[in-house]
Amino acid sequence: MLRLSPSSTNIQPWHFVIADDEAGKARIAKGTEGMYEFNDAKVKDASHVIVFCSRVYADDEFLEGLLDKEDADGRFAEPKLKEQMHQTRKIFLDIRRYEQKDEAH
């Protein structure tokens, strides 16, 4: 469900790391050392821990790869729809980059 959640520009610039065993939770708990040590028990005692990893910048290479993947998956009934998707995605991404200045969010 997390992986398939849509983003505003349909680029889903994220991936997730899920730990459900002691070794995985211990690795994630290393991030609680120092000033966040109060979270150590929360990580280690949870049944599952999910780390959200997000891209802060969607460069042209990433966007082209995404478009090619969508094309290979049969998302576009006509070639012109592929280009329309690309242009539409760039419009919305540019709004986030240049007007809103919050692409990383």
mmCIF file of C-alpha atoms in Angstrom:
data_model
loop_
_atom_site.group_PDB
_atom_site.id
_atom_site.type_symbol
_atom_site.label_atom_id
_atom_site.label_comp_id
_atom_site.label_asym_id
_atom_site.label_seq_id
_atom_site.Cartn_x
_atom_site.Cartn_y
_atom_site.Cartn_z
ATOM 1 C CA MET A 1 0.000 0.000 0.000
ATOM 2 C CA LEU A 2 2.837 2.425 0.801
ATOM 3 C CA ARG A 3 4.685 1.746 -2.444
ATOM 4 C CA LEU A 4 1.547 2.334 -4.514
ATOM 5 C CA SER A 5 0.520 5.582 -2.785
ATOM 6 C CA PRO A 6 0.295 8.377 -5.372
ATOM 7 C CA SER A 7 2.257 11.613 -5.241
ATOM 8 C CA SER A 8 1.126 14.947 -6.640
ATOM 9 C CA THR A 9 3.181 14.550 -9.823
ATOM 10 C CA ASN A 10 2.806 10.756 -9.915
ATOM 11 C CA ILE A 11 6.537 10.232 -9.553
ATOM 12 C CA GLN A 12 6.361 8.361 -6.233
ATOM 13 C CA PRO A 13 9.848 9.555 -5.263
ATOM 14 C CA TRP A 14 10.192 7.174 -2.357
ATOM 15 C CA HIS A 15 10.986 3.732 -1.165
ATOM 16 C CA PHE A 16 10.557 2.046 2.181
ATOM 17 C CA VAL A 17 12.681 -0.126 4.423
ATOM 18 C CA ILE A 18 10.662 -2.421 6.665
ATOM 19 C CA ALA A 19 12.188 -4.275 9.600
ATOM 20 C CA ASP A 20 10.260 -7.042 11.326
ATOM 21 C CA ASP A 21 13.048 -8.929 13.076
ATOM 22 C CA GLU A 22 15.483 -8.092 15.859
ATOM 23 C CA ALA A 23 18.486 -7.633 13.538
ATOM 24 C CA GLY A 24 16.661 -5.200 11.260
ATOM 25 C CA LYS A 25 15.233 -3.189 14.119
ATOM 26 C CA ALA A 26 18.684 -3.029 15.744
ATOM 27 C CA ARG A 27 20.148 -1.585 12.529
ATOM 28 C CA ILE A 28 17.419 1.055 12.364
ATOM 29 C CA ALA A 29 17.792 1.802 16.089
ATOM 30 C CA LYS A 30 21.360 2.965 15.427
ATOM 31 C CA GLY A 31 19.723 6.119 14.101
ATOM 32 C CA THR A 32 18.370 6.830 17.577
ATOM 33 C CA GLU A 33 21.813 7.132 19.181
ATOM 34 C CA GLY A 34 22.762 10.434 20.745
ATOM 35 C CA MET A 35 20.055 13.017 21.175
ATOM 36 C CA TYR A 36 17.343 10.640 19.871
ATOM 37 C CA GLU A 37 18.093 7.742 22.225
ATOM 38 C CA PHE A 38 14.668 8.186 23.839
ATOM 39 C CA ASN A 39 13.293 6.486 20.681
ATOM 40 C CA ASP A 40 15.513 3.389 20.988
ATOM 41 C CA ALA A 41 12.956 1.265 22.864
ATOM 42 C CA LYS A 42 10.161 2.387 20.541
ATOM 43 C CA VAL A 43 12.088 1.046 17.546
ATOM 44 C CA LYS A 44 13.278 -2.164 19.188
ATOM 45 C CA ASP A 45 9.914 -3.006 20.810
ATOM 46 C CA ALA A 46 7.744 -2.386 17.732
ATOM 47 C CA SER A 47 6.427 -5.329 15.729
ATOM 48 C CA HIS A 48 7.490 -3.588 12.515
ATOM 49 C CA VAL A 49 9.511 -0.449 11.821
ATOM 50 C CA ILE A 50 9.170 1.455 8.561
ATOM 51 C CA VAL A 51 11.780 3.916 7.342
ATOM 52 C CA PHE A 52 10.499 6.332 4.711
ATOM 53 C CA CYS A 53 13.205 7.280 2.195
ATOM 54 C CA SER A 54 12.450 10.097 -0.195
ATOM 55 C CA ARG A 55 14.187 11.634 -3.169
ATOM 56 C CA VAL A 56 14.719 15.372 -2.643
ATOM 57 C CA TYR A 57 15.241 16.178 -6.311
ATOM 58 C CA ALA A 58 13.697 14.494 -9.359
ATOM 59 C CA ASP A 59 16.339 15.030 -12.036
ATOM 60 C CA ASP A 60 15.763 14.514 -15.767
ATOM 61 C CA GLU A 61 17.315 11.040 -15.694
ATOM 62 C CA PHE A 62 14.883 9.938 -12.984
ATOM 63 C CA LEU A 63 11.898 11.410 -14.868
ATOM 64 C CA GLU A 64 12.913 9.756 -18.146
ATOM 65 C CA GLY A 65 13.346 6.399 -16.413
ATOM 66 C CA LEU A 66 9.921 6.726 -14.849
ATOM 67 C CA LEU A 67 8.345 7.594 -18.187
ATOM 68 C CA ASP A 68 10.052 4.629 -19.893
ATOM 69 C CA LYS A 69 8.825 2.296 -17.118
ATOM 70 C CA GLU A 70 5.262 3.549 -17.507
ATOM 71 C CA ASP A 71 5.528 3.053 -21.265
ATOM 72 C CA ALA A 72 6.887 -0.496 -20.836
ATOM 73 C CA ASP A 73 3.999 -1.237 -18.454
ATOM 74 C CA GLY A 74 1.517 -0.267 -21.197
ATOM 75 C CA ARG A 75 0.273 2.879 -19.532
ATOM 76 C CA PHE A 76 -0.007 4.881 -22.765
ATOM 77 C CA ALA A 77 -2.525 3.830 -25.419
ATOM 78 C CA GLU A 78 -0.967 6.234 -27.931
ATOM 79 C CA PRO A 79 2.573 7.666 -28.230
ATOM 80 C CA LYS A 80 1.274 11.228 -27.894
ATOM 81 C CA LEU A 81 -0.084 10.394 -24.433
ATOM 82 C CA LYS A 82 3.437 9.574 -23.264
ATOM 83 C CA GLU A 83 4.639 13.040 -24.266
ATOM 84 C CA GLN A 84 1.562 14.654 -22.704
ATOM 85 C CA MET A 85 2.302 12.866 -19.419
ATOM 86 C CA HIS A 86 5.903 14.021 -19.542
ATOM 87 C CA GLN A 87 4.949 17.655 -20.169
ATOM 88 C CA THR A 88 2.190 17.631 -17.543
ATOM 89 C CA ARG A 89 4.513 16.105 -14.958
ATOM 90 C CA LYS A 90 7.145 18.759 -15.714
ATOM 91 C CA ILE A 91 4.553 21.548 -15.324
ATOM 92 C CA PHE A 92 3.531 20.353 -11.868
ATOM 93 C CA LEU A 93 7.093 19.601 -10.805
ATOM 94 C CA ASP A 94 8.202 23.068 -11.931
ATOM 95 C CA ILE A 95 5.432 24.602 -9.811
ATOM 96 C CA ARG A 96 6.890 22.779 -6.813
ATOM 97 C CA ARG A 97 10.452 23.754 -7.773
ATOM 98 C CA TYR A 98 10.120 27.381 -8.812
ATOM 99 C CA GLU A 99 6.857 28.751 -7.440
ATOM 100 C CA GLN A 100 6.269 26.798 -4.238
ATOM 101 C CA LYS A 101 9.996 26.124 -3.727
ATOM 102 C CA ASP A 102 9.196 22.893 -1.892
ATOM 103 C CA GLU A 103 10.185 20.106 -4.271
ATOM 104 C CA ALA A 104 11.779 18.139 -1.467
ATOM 105 C CA HIS A 105 8.456 18.026 0.353
#
